[in-house]
Structure formats: structure tokens, C-alpha cells
């Protein structure tokens, strides 16, 4: 049930259009959610399917600068939104008349980039008279775990089957441990006090002139290296809290590179492997410690760094030892994408019990924290 301008609207099968422009990917996706049938088993809440998930990447544009340039990102979003929108509708074999809800990312992220997505969302919502809902980008990463692969169908289950859940969000801009006790019920247990894990990967790559984006390159080189070659610090590993810090680790790598001076490919691979192992040790051990303390049923991994093979393998292995449920997003949903935005939009619609905000009240919050709905 949804209240728009005082009118009650009830949907059965829903199509949600998601819009994501928080950084350097322009993405629009369309999600289809079918209600449960009368014969559905207990806890069956319907079926979800990603009809399209179009992503226009700006990696090649920002690569020469070694990082994302906000003004260039905004310019590309402006240029790409309409064609990506049209491609998403075509890929989903859907018209705007079939869309029931529009969900757009309002933060956290680059303010100038986020505004492009919000303004586009407002314009099509007004043109086609569709309800519009605001989405937190980090909550999107969490909900990437609820998404099936493109054009596959997934059964939605009651949250009680997986919750309480512990979410490890690891991306270029954020590293957080978030306890989830229900849909829209979050508690941040810990977060990075300086560099995010993904940011540290990028900076290490830049130190050794490996290219951009650094995360995938460092991970690839690490496969050829010895993770025990260099003993890097594991920052904040033994502290009682669940916060993270990667600036000291980054500095240790920098000093080593300066001391070694001439780096051949073997040494670079060993540095990458040793650095990666240090990061993963901290991420996994803190996650497992929190899982034990808060007695969760499941551990969920998400964010751009969740594509890292070793992180996925290690966290899954340690979760299994605790006999807990484990979930990680399909690789296509590890980076920024609009399918996860649409997923949050659906659940906010489903569980929010108040009126949708006026279009004009939707504004950017570049530092938007994860918070309860």
C-alpha cells in the first residue's frame, strides 16, 4: 500500500526503476517483483527478477588522472543518463507506463554527480507521474545480496530466516560493519577512521604505477606473489572496537617501496600479495569477532572490494566454521549499479508506513549515513 497525494495505491506485481550516479558509473536498472502465490510456502514473500541493469563506466576517462574527477564524472552522467535510460527500458522490454516506482541514490557519494541522477529522476517522475523514493547508496550495497543474476528469478524469503545479519561493506569510499536486525533496521558497529579498504588498494597501485583502477590490478598481481614475503601491520586488529584504519598500512608500504627503490615484477607481486593479505586479515577477523559477539545468523559481504577472490574465499571459509549462513553478491553487483538501488526502493516502499516525500524535498546528502527507515 502506497500513499501518494493522499491517495492509497496498491500494487500487485511491481516494476521498480533504479537510478545510480553516486560516483563514476551511470546506471539504470529495472526490477520486477511478483507477489507470492496462494500455494507459496511459509516465509515465501514473492519472487524478484532483474530485467535490465545498464552500467556506463567512466574508467577510461578518469584513468589518466589516477582517480575520479568530480566535474568530469558529472559531465558524463549528464551525457549518459538519457541513452542509458532508454537502453534499460528496451532491455527490460518495458515502457514507463509499466513502471510503478522510481528509486534514486541521494548519497553518500560525489555531490555534483548525485545531483545529476536526482534531477533526472525528478524529471521522469513528474513527466510520467510516478512515485519517487530516495535510496542510501551503502544500503544499496547491502541489498545487492538480495539480487539474482540478470534475468534469473530469486525467491524472497522472510528476513527472520537470515537475520540478524552482519554486513561487511567494503568499497572504494567506505569500509563498514553494519548489524541488520530487519529490513530498514541498521546499526553501524564500526567503520574506517581514515582510508577505506578500496581506497588503500588504489593508492598502493598508484605508488607502483600499476594503473587505475588499482583494486583489480593489485588483486591480479597478488595471485603471482608471496603473501608472507613482507610483514605489514594489521591496523586496529587487536582493539576491542570494530573500527578500521588503513592509512598506517599504506604508509608502511610506501616506506618499503622507497627502501627497495628498484622494483621488478616479482617484488611488486610480493608487495601486492602481502598488502592484500594484511587487509583481508583485518576485514575477516573483525567481521568474525563481531558475528560472535552479536550472535548473528548470517554474514553478508558487499561493495566493490567484495569482488576480490581471496576476500570472498576467506570470509566464506571462516563463516562456515561458525556454521552461519553466508552471502556475497553476484559479481555484476559488486560495483556501483542501479539494480541494488531499485532493490532498496522496493523494500522501503514495502516497509515504510508513511507518505512518499514531495519531489522537491529530495536533496543530495554526500555524507549520508546508514540509518533506520
Short mmCIF file of C-alpha atoms in Angstrom, two decimals:
data_model
loop_
_atom_site.label_atom_id
_atom_site.label_comp_id
_atom_site.label_asym_id
_atom_site.label_seq_id
_atom_site.Cartn_x
_atom_site.Cartn_y
_atom_site.Cartn_z
CA UNK A 1 0.00 0.00 0.00
CA UNK A 2 1.40 3.41 -1.01
CA UNK A 3 0.04 6.88 -0.21
CA UNK A 4 0.61 9.48 -2.93
CA UNK A 5 -1.04 12.89 -2.58
CA UNK A 6 -3.44 11.40 -0.07
CA UNK A 7 -4.49 8.51 -2.31
CA UNK A 8 -3.99 4.85 -1.41
CA UNK A 9 -2.41 2.81 -4.23
CA UNK A 10 -1.96 -0.95 -4.02
CA UNK A 11 0.42 -2.81 -6.31
CA UNK A 12 0.49 -6.50 -7.09
CA UNK A 13 3.35 -7.26 -9.46
CA UNK A 14 5.75 -4.32 -9.21
CA UNK A 15 8.30 -2.87 -11.60
CA UNK A 16 10.87 -0.59 -10.00
CA UNK A 17 13.27 1.63 -11.95
CA UNK A 18 16.54 2.40 -10.15
CA UNK A 19 18.94 5.26 -10.90
CA UNK A 20 22.56 5.38 -9.65
CA UNK A 21 25.08 8.22 -10.19
CA UNK A 22 26.97 8.39 -6.88
CA UNK A 23 30.45 8.28 -8.42
CA UNK A 24 31.69 7.38 -11.91
CA UNK A 25 29.12 4.83 -13.12
CA UNK A 26 25.89 5.92 -14.74
CA UNK A 27 23.46 3.09 -14.12
CA UNK A 28 19.75 2.50 -14.60
CA UNK A 29 18.05 -0.81 -13.85
CA UNK A 30 14.56 -2.27 -13.84
CA UNK A 31 13.46 -4.80 -11.24
CA UNK A 32 10.35 -6.96 -11.33
CA UNK A 33 8.83 -8.29 -8.10
CA UNK A 34 5.97 -10.79 -8.17
CA UNK A 35 3.81 -11.35 -5.08
CA UNK A 36 3.67 -14.82 -3.50
CA UNK A 37 1.08 -17.22 -4.86
CA UNK A 38 -1.62 -18.77 -2.68
CA UNK A 39 0.33 -22.06 -2.80
CA UNK A 40 3.58 -20.46 -1.64
CA UNK A 41 5.31 -21.94 1.39
CA UNK A 42 5.54 -20.11 4.71
CA UNK A 43 8.13 -17.32 4.59
CA UNK A 44 7.84 -17.02 0.79
CA UNK A 45 7.43 -13.29 0.09
CA UNK A 46 7.41 -13.34 -3.69
CA UNK A 47 9.95 -13.56 -6.49
CA UNK A 48 12.41 -10.97 -7.72
CA UNK A 49 13.98 -10.63 -11.18
CA UNK A 50 16.44 -8.09 -12.63
CA UNK A 51 15.04 -7.29 -16.08
CA UNK A 52 17.88 -4.94 -17.02
CA UNK A 53 20.89 -3.38 -15.32
CA UNK A 54 22.70 -0.98 -17.63
CA UNK A 55 26.01 0.49 -16.48
CA UNK A 56 28.00 3.11 -18.37
CA UNK A 57 31.51 3.15 -16.90
CA UNK A 58 33.83 6.17 -16.93
CA UNK A 59 37.03 4.29 -16.04
CA UNK A 60 38.85 5.20 -19.27
CA UNK A 61 38.01 8.88 -18.81
CA UNK A 62 39.37 9.09 -15.26
CA UNK A 63 42.33 6.70 -15.70
CA UNK A 64 44.78 9.41 -16.92
CA UNK A 65 44.16 11.31 -13.66
CA UNK A 66 44.64 8.29 -11.40
CA UNK A 67 41.26 8.84 -9.77
CA UNK A 68 37.76 10.18 -10.27
CA UNK A 69 37.49 13.86 -11.25
CA UNK A 70 34.07 15.03 -9.94
CA UNK A 71 33.41 17.61 -12.65
CA UNK A 72 34.18 15.09 -15.40
CA UNK A 73 32.00 12.49 -13.69
CA UNK A 74 29.06 14.91 -13.57
CA UNK A 75 29.53 15.84 -17.22
CA UNK A 76 29.47 12.19 -18.27
CA UNK A 77 26.37 11.48 -16.17
CA UNK A 78 24.62 14.38 -17.88
CA UNK A 79 25.53 12.94 -21.28
CA UNK A 80 24.79 9.29 -20.48
CA UNK A 81 21.60 9.31 -18.41
CA UNK A 82 19.10 9.53 -21.26
CA UNK A 83 20.68 6.85 -23.51
CA UNK A 84 21.22 4.54 -20.51
CA UNK A 85 17.58 5.10 -19.50
CA UNK A 86 16.36 4.21 -22.99
CA UNK A 87 18.62 1.15 -23.13
CA UNK A 88 17.36 -0.05 -19.73
CA UNK A 89 13.72 0.19 -20.82
CA UNK A 90 14.49 -1.57 -24.09
CA UNK A 91 16.48 -4.31 -22.36
CA UNK A 92 13.62 -4.92 -19.95
CA UNK A 93 11.06 -4.80 -22.78
CA UNK A 94 9.22 -2.28 -20.66
CA UNK A 95 7.56 1.12 -21.12
CA UNK A 96 7.45 3.85 -18.49
CA UNK A 97 3.72 3.28 -18.22
CA UNK A 98 4.57 -0.13 -16.70
CA UNK A 99 6.86 1.32 -14.01
CA UNK A 100 5.31 1.51 -10.53
CA UNK A 101 8.12 3.17 -8.59
CA UNK A 102 11.34 5.10 -9.24
CA UNK A 103 14.25 4.79 -6.79
CA UNK A 104 17.27 7.10 -6.91
CA UNK A 105 20.54 7.26 -4.97
CA UNK A 106 20.82 10.51 -2.96
CA UNK A 107 24.07 9.75 -1.10
CA UNK A 108 26.70 9.16 0.05
CA UNK A 109 28.91 9.99 -2.91
CA UNK A 110 30.09 12.89 -5.05
CA UNK A 111 27.59 15.72 -4.61
CA UNK A 112 27.90 17.06 -8.14
CA UNK A 113 27.38 13.55 -9.56
CA UNK A 114 24.46 12.67 -7.28
CA UNK A 115 22.54 15.77 -8.35
CA UNK A 116 22.57 14.60 -11.97
CA UNK A 117 20.79 11.39 -11.01
CA UNK A 118 18.32 13.09 -8.68
CA UNK A 119 17.36 15.76 -11.21
CA UNK A 120 16.89 13.15 -13.92
CA UNK A 121 14.77 11.04 -11.57
CA UNK A 122 12.61 14.04 -10.67
CA UNK A 123 12.08 14.93 -14.32
CA UNK A 124 10.87 11.47 -15.38
CA UNK A 125 8.84 11.03 -12.19
CA UNK A 126 6.99 14.27 -12.91
CA UNK A 127 6.63 13.57 -16.62
CA UNK A 128 5.19 10.08 -16.13
CA UNK A 129 3.51 10.78 -12.78
CA UNK A 130 5.39 8.07 -10.88
CA UNK A 131 6.24 7.91 -7.16
CA UNK A 132 9.89 8.62 -6.35
CA UNK A 133 11.82 7.25 -3.38
CA UNK A 134 15.28 8.17 -2.04
CA UNK A 135 17.92 5.47 -1.52
CA UNK A 136 21.12 5.33 0.52
CA UNK A 137 24.00 4.06 -1.64
CA UNK A 138 25.51 1.94 1.16
CA UNK A 139 22.17 0.32 1.88
CA UNK A 140 22.14 -0.48 -1.83
CA UNK A 141 25.36 -2.44 -1.42
CA UNK A 142 23.80 -4.38 1.46
CA UNK A 143 20.75 -5.23 -0.65
CA UNK A 144 22.90 -6.40 -3.57
CA UNK A 145 22.81 -9.69 -1.68
CA UNK A 146 19.08 -9.98 -2.39
CA UNK A 147 19.57 -9.80 -6.17
CA UNK A 148 19.61 -12.78 -8.55
CA UNK A 149 21.81 -12.79 -11.69
CA UNK A 150 20.38 -10.85 -14.63
CA UNK A 151 17.17 -12.42 -15.98
CA UNK A 152 17.20 -15.11 -13.29
CA UNK A 153 14.49 -15.35 -10.64
CA UNK A 154 15.06 -15.49 -6.89
CA UNK A 155 12.57 -16.29 -4.14
CA UNK A 156 12.29 -13.61 -1.48
CA UNK A 157 12.33 -15.13 1.99
CA UNK A 158 11.35 -13.78 5.38
CA UNK A 159 14.17 -11.78 6.98
CA UNK A 160 13.89 -13.93 10.10
CA UNK A 161 15.48 -16.78 8.13
CA UNK A 162 18.74 -14.84 7.72
CA UNK A 163 18.64 -12.22 10.46
CA UNK A 164 20.09 -10.79 12.46
CA UNK A 165 22.69 -10.33 9.72
CA UNK A 166 26.16 -8.79 9.84
CA UNK A 167 27.09 -6.80 6.75
CA UNK A 168 30.69 -6.09 5.75
CA UNK A 169 30.60 -3.25 3.23
CA UNK A 170 33.98 -2.82 1.51
CA UNK A 171 34.28 -0.28 -1.29
CA UNK A 172 36.48 2.50 -2.62
CA UNK A 173 34.96 5.08 -0.32
CA UNK A 174 33.65 3.07 2.61
CA UNK A 175 34.51 0.21 4.95
CA UNK A 176 31.79 -0.57 7.49
CA UNK A 177 30.43 -3.34 9.66
CA UNK A 178 26.65 -2.96 9.87
CA UNK A 179 24.32 -5.05 12.01
CA UNK A 180 20.93 -5.58 10.38
CA UNK A 181 18.05 -6.74 12.58
CA UNK A 182 15.30 -6.32 10.00
CA UNK A 183 14.56 -4.56 6.72
CA UNK A 184 15.48 -0.93 7.31
CA UNK A 185 16.85 -1.63 10.79
CA UNK A 186 20.59 -0.94 10.92
CA UNK A 187 23.31 -0.32 13.49
CA UNK A 188 26.83 0.69 12.47
CA UNK A 189 29.24 -1.35 14.61
CA UNK A 190 32.42 0.05 13.12
CA UNK A 191 33.86 1.92 10.16
CA UNK A 192 37.13 3.17 8.76
CA UNK A 193 38.75 6.05 10.61
CA UNK A 194 40.73 7.17 7.55
CA UNK A 195 41.22 5.41 4.20
CA UNK A 196 38.65 2.87 3.04
CA UNK A 197 40.00 -0.54 2.03
CA UNK A 198 39.29 0.07 -1.66
CA UNK A 199 40.96 3.47 -1.49
CA UNK A 200 44.06 1.86 0.01
CA UNK A 201 44.19 -0.64 -2.87
CA UNK A 202 44.06 2.23 -5.37
CA UNK A 203 46.80 4.17 -3.59
CA UNK A 204 49.12 1.16 -3.42
CA UNK A 205 48.65 0.65 -7.15
CA UNK A 206 49.47 4.31 -7.76
CA UNK A 207 52.68 4.05 -5.67
CA UNK A 208 53.92 1.31 -8.00
CA UNK A 209 52.48 2.87 -11.19
CA UNK A 210 50.29 -0.18 -11.81
CA UNK A 211 47.37 1.68 -13.35
CA UNK A 212 43.79 2.62 -12.50
CA UNK A 213 41.52 1.39 -11.01
CA UNK A 214 44.04 -0.14 -8.66
CA UNK A 215 41.97 -2.72 -6.79
CA UNK A 216 41.59 -5.31 -9.56
CA UNK A 217 45.20 -4.79 -10.68
CA UNK A 218 46.65 -5.28 -7.19
CA UNK A 219 44.49 -8.38 -6.68
CA UNK A 220 45.61 -9.83 -10.01
CA UNK A 221 49.28 -9.23 -9.27
CA UNK A 222 48.84 -10.65 -5.76
CA UNK A 223 47.97 -14.02 -7.29
CA UNK A 224 51.58 -14.27 -8.50
CA UNK A 225 53.15 -13.06 -5.26
CA UNK A 226 54.10 -14.42 -1.85
CA UNK A 227 51.76 -13.06 0.87
CA UNK A 228 54.36 -13.85 3.55
CA UNK A 229 57.25 -12.05 1.87
CA UNK A 230 56.72 -8.74 3.68
CA UNK A 231 55.27 -8.38 7.17
CA UNK A 232 52.95 -5.40 7.04
CA UNK A 233 50.99 -4.17 10.09
CA UNK A 234 47.38 -5.21 10.72
CA UNK A 235 46.00 -1.86 11.97
CA UNK A 236 43.50 -1.89 14.86
CA UNK A 237 43.24 -5.68 14.66
CA UNK A 238 43.56 -6.23 18.39
CA UNK A 239 41.48 -3.27 19.53
CA UNK A 240 38.17 -4.03 21.21
CA UNK A 241 36.10 -1.91 18.83
CA UNK A 242 35.11 -2.72 15.25
CA UNK A 243 36.62 0.30 13.55
CA UNK A 244 39.18 0.07 10.76
CA UNK A 245 42.26 2.04 9.72
CA UNK A 246 44.32 1.51 6.59
CA UNK A 247 46.45 4.69 6.43
CA UNK A 248 49.22 3.16 8.57
CA UNK A 249 49.34 0.08 6.37
CA UNK A 250 49.51 2.29 3.29
CA UNK A 251 52.40 4.26 4.84
CA UNK A 252 54.27 1.04 5.66
CA UNK A 253 54.03 0.00 2.01
CA UNK A 254 55.24 3.43 0.90
CA UNK A 255 58.33 3.25 3.13
CA UNK A 256 59.13 -0.24 1.86
CA UNK A 257 58.90 0.91 -1.75
CA UNK A 258 61.25 3.82 -1.01
CA UNK A 259 63.74 1.49 0.70
CA UNK A 260 63.70 -1.06 -2.12
CA UNK A 261 63.94 1.62 -4.82
CA UNK A 262 64.15 -0.65 -7.84
CA UNK A 263 61.05 -2.80 -8.09
CA UNK A 264 60.90 -5.69 -10.53
CA UNK A 265 57.66 -7.50 -11.32
CA UNK A 266 58.33 -10.23 -8.73
CA UNK A 267 58.83 -7.74 -5.91
CA UNK A 268 55.71 -5.82 -6.98
CA UNK A 269 53.72 -9.05 -6.91
CA UNK A 270 55.04 -9.89 -3.43
CA UNK A 271 54.16 -6.40 -2.17
CA UNK A 272 50.65 -6.72 -3.61
CA UNK A 273 50.17 -10.16 -2.07
CA UNK A 274 51.49 -9.12 1.34
CA UNK A 275 49.42 -5.93 1.37
CA UNK A 276 46.27 -7.73 0.26
CA UNK A 277 46.74 -10.39 2.95
CA UNK A 278 47.09 -7.72 5.64
CA UNK A 279 43.86 -6.01 4.56
CA UNK A 280 41.92 -9.26 4.37
CA UNK A 281 43.20 -10.45 7.76
CA UNK A 282 41.82 -7.29 9.37
CA UNK A 283 38.50 -7.35 7.50
CA UNK A 284 37.78 -11.01 8.11
CA UNK A 285 38.94 -11.26 11.72
CA UNK A 286 36.98 -8.19 12.81
CA UNK A 287 33.89 -9.46 10.99
CA UNK A 288 34.08 -12.88 12.62
CA UNK A 289 34.64 -11.33 16.05
CA UNK A 290 31.54 -9.13 15.63
CA UNK A 291 29.50 -12.08 14.36
CA UNK A 292 30.28 -13.99 17.54
CA UNK A 293 29.54 -11.08 19.86
CA UNK A 294 26.21 -10.17 18.26
CA UNK A 295 25.15 -13.78 17.70
CA UNK A 296 24.08 -13.26 14.09
CA UNK A 297 22.56 -15.86 11.79
CA UNK A 298 24.37 -14.73 8.67
CA UNK A 299 27.30 -12.73 7.31
CA UNK A 300 26.84 -10.65 4.16
CA UNK A 301 29.66 -9.22 2.05
CA UNK A 302 29.19 -6.31 -0.38
CA UNK A 303 30.84 -3.36 -2.12
CA UNK A 304 33.40 -3.04 -4.89
CA UNK A 305 36.13 -4.87 -2.96
CA UNK A 306 33.73 -7.80 -2.45
CA UNK A 307 34.79 -8.85 -5.96
CA UNK A 308 38.20 -9.75 -4.52
CA UNK A 309 38.62 -13.52 -4.90
CA UNK A 310 40.70 -14.04 -1.77
CA UNK A 311 38.36 -11.96 0.40
CA UNK A 312 35.33 -13.91 -0.82
CA UNK A 313 37.05 -17.25 -0.28
CA UNK A 314 38.47 -16.40 3.16
CA UNK A 315 35.31 -14.85 4.60
CA UNK A 316 33.17 -17.71 3.33
CA UNK A 317 35.56 -20.26 4.85
CA UNK A 318 35.60 -18.54 8.26
CA UNK A 319 31.81 -18.08 8.24
CA UNK A 320 31.37 -21.79 7.54
CA UNK A 321 33.47 -22.61 10.62
CA UNK A 322 30.89 -20.76 12.72
CA UNK A 323 28.08 -22.67 10.97
CA UNK A 324 26.48 -19.39 9.90
CA UNK A 325 24.77 -18.53 6.63
CA UNK A 326 26.95 -16.65 4.15
CA UNK A 327 26.02 -14.42 1.23
CA UNK A 328 28.01 -12.46 -1.32
CA UNK A 329 26.61 -10.59 -4.33
CA UNK A 330 26.86 -11.87 -7.86
CA UNK A 331 29.99 -10.27 -9.36
CA UNK A 332 27.94 -7.99 -11.61
CA UNK A 333 26.50 -6.32 -8.47
CA UNK A 334 29.74 -5.79 -6.54
CA UNK A 335 30.41 -2.40 -8.12
CA UNK A 336 28.02 0.55 -8.24
CA UNK A 337 24.81 -0.38 -10.04
CA UNK A 338 21.16 0.65 -10.14
CA UNK A 339 19.72 -2.83 -9.57
CA UNK A 340 20.71 -2.58 -5.91
CA UNK A 341 19.17 0.91 -5.78
CA UNK A 342 15.90 -0.49 -7.11
CA UNK A 343 16.03 -3.32 -4.55
CA UNK A 344 16.26 -0.87 -1.64
CA UNK A 345 13.49 1.18 -3.23
CA UNK A 346 11.23 -1.87 -3.25
CA UNK A 347 11.87 -2.75 0.39
CA UNK A 348 11.50 0.87 1.54
CA UNK A 349 8.17 1.00 -0.30
CA UNK A 350 7.13 -2.28 1.27
CA UNK A 351 8.09 -1.42 4.85
CA UNK A 352 7.70 2.36 5.02
CA UNK A 353 4.42 3.30 6.63
CA UNK A 354 4.22 6.97 5.74
CA UNK A 355 3.67 9.23 2.77
CA UNK A 356 6.20 9.46 -0.03
CA UNK A 357 8.18 12.72 0.16
CA UNK A 358 7.45 15.60 -2.16
CA UNK A 359 9.81 15.63 -5.17
CA UNK A 360 11.33 18.93 -4.09
CA UNK A 361 12.27 17.53 -0.68
CA UNK A 362 14.69 15.06 -2.28
CA UNK A 363 18.17 16.53 -1.96
CA UNK A 364 21.73 15.25 -2.05
CA UNK A 365 23.49 14.22 1.14
CA UNK A 366 27.08 13.45 0.15
CA UNK A 367 27.82 12.07 3.63
CA UNK A 368 24.55 10.23 4.19
CA UNK A 369 24.99 7.57 6.90
CA UNK A 370 23.29 4.20 7.01
CA UNK A 371 20.25 4.72 9.23
CA UNK A 372 16.89 3.20 10.08
CA UNK A 373 13.94 3.80 7.79
#
